[in-house]
Amino acid sequence: MILGAHVSTAGGLHNAIKNGTDLECDTIQIFLRNPHQWQGKPPTSEIVKKFITARSEVGLGEVIVHDIHLSNLASPKIDVLKKSRQAFREQMEFAQQLGLRYIVTHLGAHLGEGETFGLQQLADSFDFLFENADAPDIIPLLETTAGQGTNLGYCFEHIRDVIGMSKYAERFGVCLDTCHVFAAGYDMRTESDCEATFEQFDNIIGLNRLKAFHLNDAKSEYQSRVDRHEHIGEGNIGITAFTYILNDPRFAETPLIIETPEMKTMHEVNLSTLRGLKT
Ligand SMILES: [Zn+2]
Ligand SMILES: [Zn+2]
């Protein structure tokens, strides 16, 4: 299995590598800038070099980028849409320079304009990005969401539709967040629930698109459409789903990233819980 965590980049991007290896991660996820701000520091060649060197020294595997929280690539508001596209473009170009492949992003919110409008807006945003960003190797991973408010992405059909509406279907992957799909109404509490959920994913999107997992238990209830992460095995999903994913040979090469709470103190515990589930 390829197991890892979302880790901090405090003190410099290259520090994320050490934070990952300290936790014995095979893979990590990072933000390239403060996720609550539109603007990031422009990447300098020194930052890029330090990161690439640190990563190659330890031979760390996949480093996944997560888009900023402010992003809404489906927004009907032109200023927010422009800022979201600009920020995503900068992150794509930065990730390309760092030698990375994947940027996870949520599908955004239609803010009352309707789901069809939002999905089309999103597909247009990605087409714009693919045509304008200097980042030919970057694959956006559309993340399944819990579906709070007018957020898109709470059903597999939304993801299928965005990919279908884009002129560049081959450029997309998907990230499945266990907490989000559970809150959205895909049960994972028993082995047969897991089987059914992945069968639906395969029928609607295709498992070949699934490039990463976010492994989070859920503080939120099943079908609540509320996004609250919990420590592995301590939430409403429970341990069975994680045992299932970790031991399914279809996911043996897929990065599994935890985004559980209290990362400074609890990442070690959650990773050790997950390692213990591998049979
Ligand atoms: Zn997630
Ligand atoms: Zn979440």
PDB file of C-alpha atoms and ligand atoms in Angstrom:
ATOM      1  CA  MET A   1       0.000   0.000   0.000  1.00  0.00           C
ATOM      2  CA  ILE A   2       1.026   3.602  -0.610  1.00  0.00           C
ATOM      3  CA  LEU A   3       0.166   5.361   2.635  1.00  0.00           C
ATOM      4  CA  GLY A   4       0.699   8.945   3.709  1.00  0.00           C
ATOM      5  CA  ALA A   5      -0.689  12.152   5.124  1.00  0.00           C
ATOM      6  CA  HIS A   6      -1.382  15.780   4.492  1.00  0.00           C
ATOM      7  CA  VAL A   7       1.623  17.486   6.062  1.00  0.00           C
ATOM      8  CA  SER A   8       2.698  21.008   6.918  1.00  0.00           C
ATOM      9  CA  THR A   9       5.014  23.118   4.768  1.00  0.00           C
ATOM     10  CA  ALA A  10       5.758  25.569   7.599  1.00  0.00           C
ATOM     11  CA  GLY A  11       9.231  27.049   7.251  1.00  0.00           C
ATOM     12  CA  GLY A  12       9.511  26.134   3.569  1.00  0.00           C
ATOM     13  CA  LEU A  13       8.099  23.715   1.043  1.00  0.00           C
ATOM     14  CA  HIS A  14      11.049  21.339   1.419  1.00  0.00           C
ATOM     15  CA  ASN A  15      10.162  20.836   5.094  1.00  0.00           C
ATOM     16  CA  ALA A  16       7.119  18.859   3.997  1.00  0.00           C
ATOM     17  CA  ILE A  17       9.432  16.104   2.802  1.00  0.00           C
ATOM     18  CA  LYS A  18      10.965  15.694   6.256  1.00  0.00           C
ATOM     19  CA  ASN A  19       7.546  15.918   7.888  1.00  0.00           C
ATOM     20  CA  GLY A  20       6.475  13.052   5.637  1.00  0.00           C
ATOM     21  CA  THR A  21       9.512  10.852   6.145  1.00  0.00           C
ATOM     22  CA  ASP A  22       9.379  11.430   9.934  1.00  0.00           C
ATOM     23  CA  LEU A  23       5.955   9.781   9.762  1.00  0.00           C
ATOM     24  CA  GLU A  24       7.306   7.042   7.466  1.00  0.00           C
ATOM     25  CA  CYS A  25       4.965   8.169   4.712  1.00  0.00           C
ATOM     26  CA  ASP A  26       5.208   6.687   1.213  1.00  0.00           C
ATOM     27  CA  THR A  27       3.316   9.684  -0.137  1.00  0.00           C
ATOM     28  CA  ILE A  28       2.262  13.139   1.122  1.00  0.00           C
ATOM     29  CA  GLN A  29      -0.178  15.903   0.316  1.00  0.00           C
ATOM     30  CA  ILE A  30       0.678  19.596   0.678  1.00  0.00           C
ATOM     31  CA  PHE A  31      -0.621  23.093   0.041  1.00  0.00           C
ATOM     32  CA  LEU A  32       1.599  25.204  -2.195  1.00  0.00           C
ATOM     33  CA  ARG A  33       0.336  28.394  -0.506  1.00  0.00           C
ATOM     34  CA  ASN A  34      -1.793  29.441   2.438  1.00  0.00           C
ATOM     35  CA  PRO A  35      -5.155  27.828   1.570  1.00  0.00           C
ATOM     36  CA  HIS A  36      -7.081  30.819   2.960  1.00  0.00           C
ATOM     37  CA  GLN A  37      -5.368  33.368   0.715  1.00  0.00           C
ATOM     38  CA  TRP A  38      -5.650  34.014  -3.008  1.00  0.00           C
ATOM     39  CA  GLN A  39      -2.071  35.124  -3.449  1.00  0.00           C
ATOM     40  CA  GLY A  40       0.954  32.925  -2.936  1.00  0.00           C
ATOM     41  CA  LYS A  41       4.625  33.747  -2.994  1.00  0.00           C
ATOM     42  CA  PRO A  42       5.877  33.255  -6.536  1.00  0.00           C
ATOM     43  CA  PRO A  43       8.070  30.159  -6.765  1.00  0.00           C
ATOM     44  CA  THR A  44      11.769  30.979  -6.966  1.00  0.00           C
ATOM     45  CA  SER A  45      14.321  28.639  -8.490  1.00  0.00           C
ATOM     46  CA  GLU A  46      15.809  28.239  -5.012  1.00  0.00           C
ATOM     47  CA  ILE A  47      12.507  27.020  -3.551  1.00  0.00           C
ATOM     48  CA  VAL A  48      12.055  24.604  -6.442  1.00  0.00           C
ATOM     49  CA  LYS A  49      15.592  23.281  -6.185  1.00  0.00           C
ATOM     50  CA  LYS A  50      15.460  22.802  -2.412  1.00  0.00           C
ATOM     51  CA  PHE A  51      12.223  20.838  -2.731  1.00  0.00           C
ATOM     52  CA  ILE A  52      13.371  18.620  -5.590  1.00  0.00           C
ATOM     53  CA  THR A  53      16.672  17.919  -3.841  1.00  0.00           C
ATOM     54  CA  ALA A  54      15.009  17.100  -0.514  1.00  0.00           C
ATOM     55  CA  ARG A  55      12.549  14.773  -2.220  1.00  0.00           C
ATOM     56  CA  SER A  56      15.117  12.925  -4.308  1.00  0.00           C
ATOM     57  CA  GLU A  57      17.456  12.507  -1.320  1.00  0.00           C
ATOM     58  CA  VAL A  58      14.871  10.405   0.472  1.00  0.00           C
ATOM     59  CA  GLY A  59      13.144   9.006  -2.604  1.00  0.00           C
ATOM     60  CA  LEU A  60       9.688  10.049  -1.444  1.00  0.00           C
ATOM     61  CA  GLY A  61       6.907   8.882  -3.787  1.00  0.00           C
ATOM     62  CA  GLU A  62       3.877  10.808  -4.975  1.00  0.00           C
ATOM     63  CA  VAL A  63       3.557  14.360  -3.617  1.00  0.00           C
ATOM     64  CA  ILE A  64      -0.001  15.547  -4.152  1.00  0.00           C
ATOM     65  CA  VAL A  65      -1.014  19.207  -4.097  1.00  0.00           C
ATOM     66  CA  HIS A  66      -4.331  20.365  -2.638  1.00  0.00           C
ATOM     67  CA  ASP A  67      -5.944  23.478  -4.114  1.00  0.00           C
ATOM     68  CA  ILE A  68      -6.654  26.459  -1.810  1.00  0.00           C
ATOM     69  CA  HIS A  69      -9.919  26.488   0.169  1.00  0.00           C
ATOM     70  CA  LEU A  70     -11.109  29.785  -1.360  1.00  0.00           C
ATOM     71  CA  SER A  71     -11.230  28.273  -4.834  1.00  0.00           C
ATOM     72  CA  ASN A  72     -14.562  28.084  -6.663  1.00  0.00           C
ATOM     73  CA  LEU A  73     -13.968  27.134 -10.282  1.00  0.00           C
ATOM     74  CA  ALA A  74     -17.761  26.796 -10.721  1.00  0.00           C
ATOM     75  CA  SER A  75     -18.638  30.250  -9.393  1.00  0.00           C
ATOM     76  CA  PRO A  76     -21.210  32.406 -11.206  1.00  0.00           C
ATOM     77  CA  LYS A  77     -19.400  35.475  -9.812  1.00  0.00           C
ATOM     78  CA  ILE A  78     -16.918  36.612 -12.392  1.00  0.00           C
ATOM     79  CA  ASP A  79     -14.381  38.058  -9.921  1.00  0.00           C
ATOM     80  CA  VAL A  80     -14.257  34.861  -7.842  1.00  0.00           C
ATOM     81  CA  LEU A  81     -14.120  32.737 -10.985  1.00  0.00           C
ATOM     82  CA  LYS A  82     -11.177  34.759 -12.328  1.00  0.00           C
ATOM     83  CA  LYS A  83      -9.310  34.612  -9.027  1.00  0.00           C
ATOM     84  CA  SER A  84      -9.952  30.861  -8.727  1.00  0.00           C
ATOM     85  CA  ARG A  85      -8.666  30.232 -12.240  1.00  0.00           C
ATOM     86  CA  GLN A  86      -5.628  32.425 -11.699  1.00  0.00           C
ATOM     87  CA  ALA A  87      -4.752  30.702  -8.411  1.00  0.00           C
ATOM     88  CA  PHE A  88      -5.247  27.254  -9.920  1.00  0.00           C
ATOM     89  CA  ARG A  89      -3.158  28.167 -12.930  1.00  0.00           C
ATOM     90  CA  GLU A  90      -0.323  29.386 -10.705  1.00  0.00           C
ATOM     91  CA  GLN A  91      -0.488  26.215  -8.639  1.00  0.00           C
ATOM     92  CA  MET A  92      -0.465  24.063 -11.800  1.00  0.00           C
ATOM     93  CA  GLU A  93       2.612  25.857 -13.106  1.00  0.00           C
ATOM     94  CA  PHE A  94       4.339  25.667  -9.725  1.00  0.00           C
ATOM     95  CA  ALA A  95       3.553  21.948  -9.405  1.00  0.00           C
ATOM     96  CA  GLN A  96       4.881  21.363 -12.915  1.00  0.00           C
ATOM     97  CA  GLN A  97       8.168  23.030 -11.947  1.00  0.00           C
ATOM     98  CA  LEU A  98       8.355  20.874  -8.836  1.00  0.00           C
ATOM     99  CA  GLY A  99       7.984  17.744 -10.953  1.00  0.00           C
ATOM    100  CA  LEU A 100       4.579  16.827  -9.484  1.00  0.00           C
ATOM    101  CA  ARG A 101       1.489  15.429 -11.220  1.00  0.00           C
ATOM    102  CA  TYR A 102      -1.660  15.751  -9.154  1.00  0.00           C
ATOM    103  CA  ILE A 103      -3.641  18.724  -7.808  1.00  0.00           C
ATOM    104  CA  VAL A 104      -6.733  17.824  -5.808  1.00  0.00           C
ATOM    105  CA  THR A 105      -9.605  20.279  -6.064  1.00  0.00           C
ATOM    106  CA  HIS A 106     -13.205  20.353  -4.911  1.00  0.00           C
ATOM    107  CA  LEU A 107     -15.849  20.938  -7.548  1.00  0.00           C
ATOM    108  CA  GLY A 108     -16.939  24.290  -6.175  1.00  0.00           C
ATOM    109  CA  ALA A 109     -20.423  25.675  -5.567  1.00  0.00           C
ATOM    110  CA  HIS A 110     -23.059  26.925  -7.988  1.00  0.00           C
ATOM    111  CA  LEU A 111     -24.412  29.443  -5.425  1.00  0.00           C
ATOM    112  CA  GLY A 112     -28.007  29.123  -6.577  1.00  0.00           C
ATOM    113  CA  GLU A 113     -27.445  29.119 -10.341  1.00  0.00           C
ATOM    114  CA  GLY A 114     -28.185  25.399 -10.534  1.00  0.00           C
ATOM    115  CA  GLU A 115     -26.087  22.267 -10.853  1.00  0.00           C
ATOM    116  CA  THR A 116     -26.025  22.182 -14.653  1.00  0.00           C
ATOM    117  CA  PHE A 117     -24.752  25.755 -14.730  1.00  0.00           C
ATOM    118  CA  GLY A 118     -22.086  24.979 -12.119  1.00  0.00           C
ATOM    119  CA  LEU A 119     -20.844  21.835 -13.836  1.00  0.00           C
ATOM    120  CA  GLN A 120     -20.580  23.607 -17.193  1.00  0.00           C
ATOM    121  CA  GLN A 121     -18.768  26.540 -15.571  1.00  0.00           C
ATOM    122  CA  LEU A 122     -16.342  24.078 -14.009  1.00  0.00           C
ATOM    123  CA  ALA A 123     -15.667  22.257 -17.286  1.00  0.00           C
ATOM    124  CA  ASP A 124     -15.069  25.647 -18.951  1.00  0.00           C
ATOM    125  CA  SER A 125     -12.633  26.582 -16.171  1.00  0.00           C
ATOM    126  CA  PHE A 126     -10.616  23.420 -16.726  1.00  0.00           C
ATOM    127  CA  ASP A 127     -10.612  23.887 -20.489  1.00  0.00           C
ATOM    128  CA  PHE A 128      -9.319  27.423 -19.936  1.00  0.00           C
ATOM    129  CA  LEU A 129      -6.622  26.081 -17.611  1.00  0.00           C
ATOM    130  CA  PHE A 130      -5.537  23.265 -19.918  1.00  0.00           C
ATOM    131  CA  GLU A 131      -5.276  25.743 -22.774  1.00  0.00           C
ATOM    132  CA  ASN A 132      -3.466  28.502 -20.889  1.00  0.00           C
ATOM    133  CA  ALA A 133      -1.387  27.035 -18.078  1.00  0.00           C
ATOM    134  CA  ASP A 134       2.194  26.090 -18.828  1.00  0.00           C
ATOM    135  CA  ALA A 135       1.713  22.757 -17.088  1.00  0.00           C
ATOM    136  CA  PRO A 136       1.336  19.938 -19.603  1.00  0.00           C
ATOM    137  CA  ASP A 137       1.873  17.114 -17.106  1.00  0.00           C
ATOM    138  CA  ILE A 138      -0.530  18.262 -14.400  1.00  0.00           C
ATOM    139  CA  ILE A 139      -3.621  16.166 -13.760  1.00  0.00           C
ATOM    140  CA  PRO A 140      -6.370  17.795 -11.677  1.00  0.00           C
ATOM    141  CA  LEU A 141      -7.989  15.279  -9.328  1.00  0.00           C
ATOM    142  CA  LEU A 142     -11.666  16.078  -8.845  1.00  0.00           C
ATOM    143  CA  GLU A 143     -12.490  15.312  -5.219  1.00  0.00           C
ATOM    144  CA  THR A 144     -15.791  13.815  -4.128  1.00  0.00           C
ATOM    145  CA  THR A 145     -17.476  16.216  -1.691  1.00  0.00           C
ATOM    146  CA  ALA A 146     -19.967  15.976   1.165  1.00  0.00           C
ATOM    147  CA  GLY A 147     -22.291  18.386  -0.657  1.00  0.00           C
ATOM    148  CA  GLN A 148     -22.741  21.140   1.899  1.00  0.00           C
ATOM    149  CA  GLY A 149     -24.854  24.059   0.693  1.00  0.00           C
ATOM    150  CA  THR A 150     -24.712  24.374  -3.089  1.00  0.00           C
ATOM    151  CA  ASN A 151     -21.429  22.462  -3.362  1.00  0.00           C
ATOM    152  CA  LEU A 152     -21.137  20.211  -6.372  1.00  0.00           C
ATOM    153  CA  GLY A 153     -19.435  16.817  -6.377  1.00  0.00           C
ATOM    154  CA  TYR A 154     -21.565  14.951  -3.828  1.00  0.00           C
ATOM    155  CA  CYS A 155     -22.555  12.358  -6.412  1.00  0.00           C
ATOM    156  CA  PHE A 156     -20.371  10.455  -8.864  1.00  0.00           C
ATOM    157  CA  GLU A 157     -22.513  11.712 -11.768  1.00  0.00           C
ATOM    158  CA  HIS A 158     -21.253  15.289 -11.206  1.00  0.00           C
ATOM    159  CA  ILE A 159     -17.669  14.161 -11.673  1.00  0.00           C
ATOM    160  CA  ARG A 160     -18.578  12.106 -14.743  1.00  0.00           C
ATOM    161  CA  ASP A 161     -20.415  15.118 -16.209  1.00  0.00           C
ATOM    162  CA  VAL A 162     -17.564  17.608 -15.724  1.00  0.00           C
ATOM    163  CA  ILE A 163     -15.132  15.214 -17.383  1.00  0.00           C
ATOM    164  CA  GLY A 164     -17.649  14.622 -20.174  1.00  0.00           C
ATOM    165  CA  MET A 165     -18.251  18.344 -20.743  1.00  0.00           C
ATOM    166  CA  SER A 166     -14.538  19.143 -20.995  1.00  0.00           C
ATOM    167  CA  LYS A 167     -12.682  19.058 -24.294  1.00  0.00           C
ATOM    168  CA  TYR A 168      -9.820  17.362 -22.458  1.00  0.00           C
ATOM    169  CA  ALA A 169     -11.366  14.333 -20.747  1.00  0.00           C
ATOM    170  CA  GLU A 170      -8.022  12.523 -20.740  1.00  0.00           C
ATOM    171  CA  ARG A 171      -6.530  15.167 -18.410  1.00  0.00           C
ATOM    172  CA  PHE A 172      -8.663  14.348 -15.328  1.00  0.00           C
ATOM    173  CA  GLY A 173      -8.328  12.016 -12.379  1.00  0.00           C
ATOM    174  CA  VAL A 174     -10.439  11.616  -9.257  1.00  0.00           C
ATOM    175  CA  CYS A 175      -9.744  11.651  -5.515  1.00  0.00           C
ATOM    176  CA  LEU A 176     -12.220   9.787  -3.315  1.00  0.00           C
ATOM    177  CA  ASP A 177     -12.609  11.125   0.227  1.00  0.00           C
ATOM    178  CA  THR A 178     -14.165   8.459   2.465  1.00  0.00           C
ATOM    179  CA  CYS A 179     -15.680  10.992   4.884  1.00  0.00           C
ATOM    180  CA  HIS A 180     -17.188  13.038   2.060  1.00  0.00           C
ATOM    181  CA  VAL A 181     -18.770  10.146   0.137  1.00  0.00           C
ATOM    182  CA  PHE A 182     -20.198   8.726   3.377  1.00  0.00           C
ATOM    183  CA  ALA A 183     -21.728  12.082   4.342  1.00  0.00           C
ATOM    184  CA  ALA A 184     -23.025  12.417   0.786  1.00  0.00           C
ATOM    185  CA  GLY A 185     -24.856   9.097   0.997  1.00  0.00           C
ATOM    186  CA  TYR A 186     -22.520   6.344  -0.208  1.00  0.00           C
ATOM    187  CA  ASP A 187     -22.413   3.877   2.642  1.00  0.00           C
ATOM    188  CA  MET A 188     -19.114   2.225   3.567  1.00  0.00           C
ATOM    189  CA  ARG A 189     -19.891   0.732   6.966  1.00  0.00           C
ATOM    190  CA  THR A 190     -19.840  -2.921   5.884  1.00  0.00           C
ATOM    191  CA  GLU A 191     -17.848  -4.845   3.322  1.00  0.00           C
ATOM    192  CA  SER A 192     -20.880  -5.187   1.063  1.00  0.00           C
ATOM    193  CA  ASP A 193     -21.513  -1.404   1.360  1.00  0.00           C
ATOM    194  CA  CYS A 194     -17.927  -0.844   0.214  1.00  0.00           C
ATOM    195  CA  GLU A 195     -18.377  -3.268  -2.668  1.00  0.00           C
ATOM    196  CA  ALA A 196     -21.557  -1.495  -3.764  1.00  0.00           C
ATOM    197  CA  THR A 197     -19.997   1.985  -3.491  1.00  0.00           C
ATOM    198  CA  PHE A 198     -16.957   1.049  -5.564  1.00  0.00           C
ATOM    199  CA  GLU A 199     -19.153  -0.733  -8.088  1.00  0.00           C
ATOM    200  CA  GLN A 200     -21.148   2.477  -8.508  1.00  0.00           C
ATOM    201  CA  PHE A 201     -17.945   4.481  -8.814  1.00  0.00           C
ATOM    202  CA  ASP A 202     -16.712   2.083 -11.470  1.00  0.00           C
ATOM    203  CA  ASN A 203     -19.967   2.121 -13.423  1.00  0.00           C
ATOM    204  CA  ILE A 204     -20.395   5.908 -13.335  1.00  0.00           C
ATOM    205  CA  ILE A 205     -16.827   7.269 -13.452  1.00  0.00           C
ATOM    206  CA  GLY A 206     -14.532   4.267 -13.931  1.00  0.00           C
ATOM    207  CA  LEU A 207     -11.996   3.037 -11.381  1.00  0.00           C
ATOM    208  CA  ASN A 208      -9.223   3.821 -13.875  1.00  0.00           C
ATOM    209  CA  ARG A 209      -9.813   7.517 -12.975  1.00  0.00           C
ATOM    210  CA  LEU A 210      -9.277   6.941  -9.257  1.00  0.00           C
ATOM    211  CA  LYS A 211      -5.777   8.296  -8.593  1.00  0.00           C
ATOM    212  CA  ALA A 212      -5.889   9.015  -4.837  1.00  0.00           C
ATOM    213  CA  PHE A 213      -7.883   8.504  -1.659  1.00  0.00           C
ATOM    214  CA  HIS A 214      -8.410  10.768   1.289  1.00  0.00           C
ATOM    215  CA  LEU A 215      -8.833   8.388   4.214  1.00  0.00           C
ATOM    216  CA  ASN A 216     -10.867  10.139   6.894  1.00  0.00           C
ATOM    217  CA  ASP A 217     -13.404   8.757   9.284  1.00  0.00           C
ATOM    218  CA  ALA A 218     -16.541  10.876   9.693  1.00  0.00           C
ATOM    219  CA  LYS A 219     -17.711  12.867  12.683  1.00  0.00           C
ATOM    220  CA  SER A 220     -20.725  13.694  10.541  1.00  0.00           C
ATOM    221  CA  GLU A 221     -23.640  11.327  10.084  1.00  0.00           C
ATOM    222  CA  TYR A 222     -24.395   9.175   7.058  1.00  0.00           C
ATOM    223  CA  GLN A 223     -26.239  11.254   4.398  1.00  0.00           C
ATOM    224  CA  SER A 224     -25.824  14.409   6.515  1.00  0.00           C
ATOM    225  CA  ARG A 225     -24.068  16.313   3.691  1.00  0.00           C
ATOM    226  CA  VAL A 226     -21.835  17.731   6.422  1.00  0.00           C
ATOM    227  CA  ASP A 227     -18.033  17.606   6.157  1.00  0.00           C
ATOM    228  CA  ARG A 228     -16.420  16.780   9.527  1.00  0.00           C
ATOM    229  CA  HIS A 229     -13.370  14.536   9.629  1.00  0.00           C
ATOM    230  CA  GLU A 230     -12.670  12.130  12.489  1.00  0.00           C
ATOM    231  CA  HIS A 231      -9.768   9.896  13.528  1.00  0.00           C
ATOM    232  CA  ILE A 232      -9.602   6.538  11.778  1.00  0.00           C
ATOM    233  CA  GLY A 233     -11.921   4.021  13.417  1.00  0.00           C
ATOM    234  CA  GLU A 234     -13.444   6.567  15.807  1.00  0.00           C
ATOM    235  CA  GLY A 235     -16.155   7.986  13.592  1.00  0.00           C
ATOM    236  CA  ASN A 236     -19.416   6.934  12.009  1.00  0.00           C
ATOM    237  CA  ILE A 237     -17.770   5.020   9.148  1.00  0.00           C
ATOM    238  CA  GLY A 238     -15.755   2.723  11.390  1.00  0.00           C
ATOM    239  CA  ILE A 239     -12.774   0.505  10.755  1.00  0.00           C
ATOM    240  CA  THR A 240     -14.265  -1.917   8.180  1.00  0.00           C
ATOM    241  CA  ALA A 241     -14.104   0.538   5.267  1.00  0.00           C
ATOM    242  CA  PHE A 242     -10.422   1.231   5.877  1.00  0.00           C
ATOM    243  CA  THR A 243      -9.592  -2.473   6.172  1.00  0.00           C
ATOM    244  CA  TYR A 244     -11.417  -3.001   2.884  1.00  0.00           C
ATOM    245  CA  ILE A 245      -9.574  -0.239   0.989  1.00  0.00           C
ATOM    246  CA  LEU A 246      -6.126  -1.105   2.369  1.00  0.00           C
ATOM    247  CA  ASN A 247      -6.421  -4.744   1.398  1.00  0.00           C
ATOM    248  CA  ASP A 248      -8.128  -4.389  -1.976  1.00  0.00           C
ATOM    249  CA  PRO A 249      -5.523  -5.229  -4.661  1.00  0.00           C
ATOM    250  CA  ARG A 250      -7.196  -2.699  -7.013  1.00  0.00           C
ATOM    251  CA  PHE A 251      -5.914   0.083  -4.744  1.00  0.00           C
ATOM    252  CA  ALA A 252      -2.456  -1.317  -4.008  1.00  0.00           C
ATOM    253  CA  GLU A 253      -0.748   1.387  -6.092  1.00  0.00           C
ATOM    254  CA  THR A 254      -3.119   4.244  -5.231  1.00  0.00           C
ATOM    255  CA  PRO A 255      -1.889   6.948  -2.812  1.00  0.00           C
ATOM    256  CA  LEU A 256      -3.886   6.869   0.439  1.00  0.00           C
ATOM    257  CA  ILE A 257      -3.704  10.184   2.291  1.00  0.00           C
ATOM    258  CA  ILE A 258      -5.055  10.942   5.750  1.00  0.00           C
ATOM    259  CA  GLU A 259      -6.520  14.383   6.479  1.00  0.00           C
ATOM    260  CA  THR A 260      -7.617  13.558   9.997  1.00  0.00           C
ATOM    261  CA  PRO A 261      -7.746  16.157  12.812  1.00  0.00           C
ATOM    262  CA  GLU A 262      -4.869  17.282  15.059  1.00  0.00           C
ATOM    263  CA  MET A 263      -2.199  16.431  12.542  1.00  0.00           C
ATOM    264  CA  LYS A 264       0.733  17.417  14.741  1.00  0.00           C
ATOM    265  CA  THR A 265      -0.047  14.908  17.444  1.00  0.00           C
ATOM    266  CA  MET A 266      -2.433  12.425  15.837  1.00  0.00           C
ATOM    267  CA  HIS A 267      -1.057  11.674  12.349  1.00  0.00           C
ATOM    268  CA  GLU A 268       1.311   9.135  13.851  1.00  0.00           C
ATOM    269  CA  VAL A 269      -1.554   7.399  15.651  1.00  0.00           C
ATOM    270  CA  ASN A 270      -3.871   7.356  12.625  1.00  0.00           C
ATOM    271  CA  LEU A 271      -1.140   6.062  10.322  1.00  0.00           C
ATOM    272  CA  SER A 272      -0.265   3.339  12.791  1.00  0.00           C
ATOM    273  CA  THR A 273      -3.946   2.351  13.050  1.00  0.00           C
ATOM    274  CA  LEU A 274      -4.088   2.043   9.260  1.00  0.00           C
ATOM    275  CA  ARG A 275      -0.832   0.055   9.024  1.00  0.00           C
ATOM    276  CA  GLY A 276      -2.306  -2.374  11.532  1.00  0.00           C
ATOM    277  CA  LEU A 277      -5.227  -3.069   9.197  1.00  0.00           C
ATOM    278  CA  LYS A 278      -3.068  -4.469   6.410  1.00  0.00           C
ATOM    279  CA  THR A 279      -3.387  -8.237   6.412  1.00  0.00           C
TER     280      THR A 279
HETATM  281 ZN    ZN B   1     -10.349  15.418   1.341  1.00  0.00          ZN
HETATM  282 ZN    ZN B   2     -13.413  17.226   4.139  1.00  0.00          ZN
END
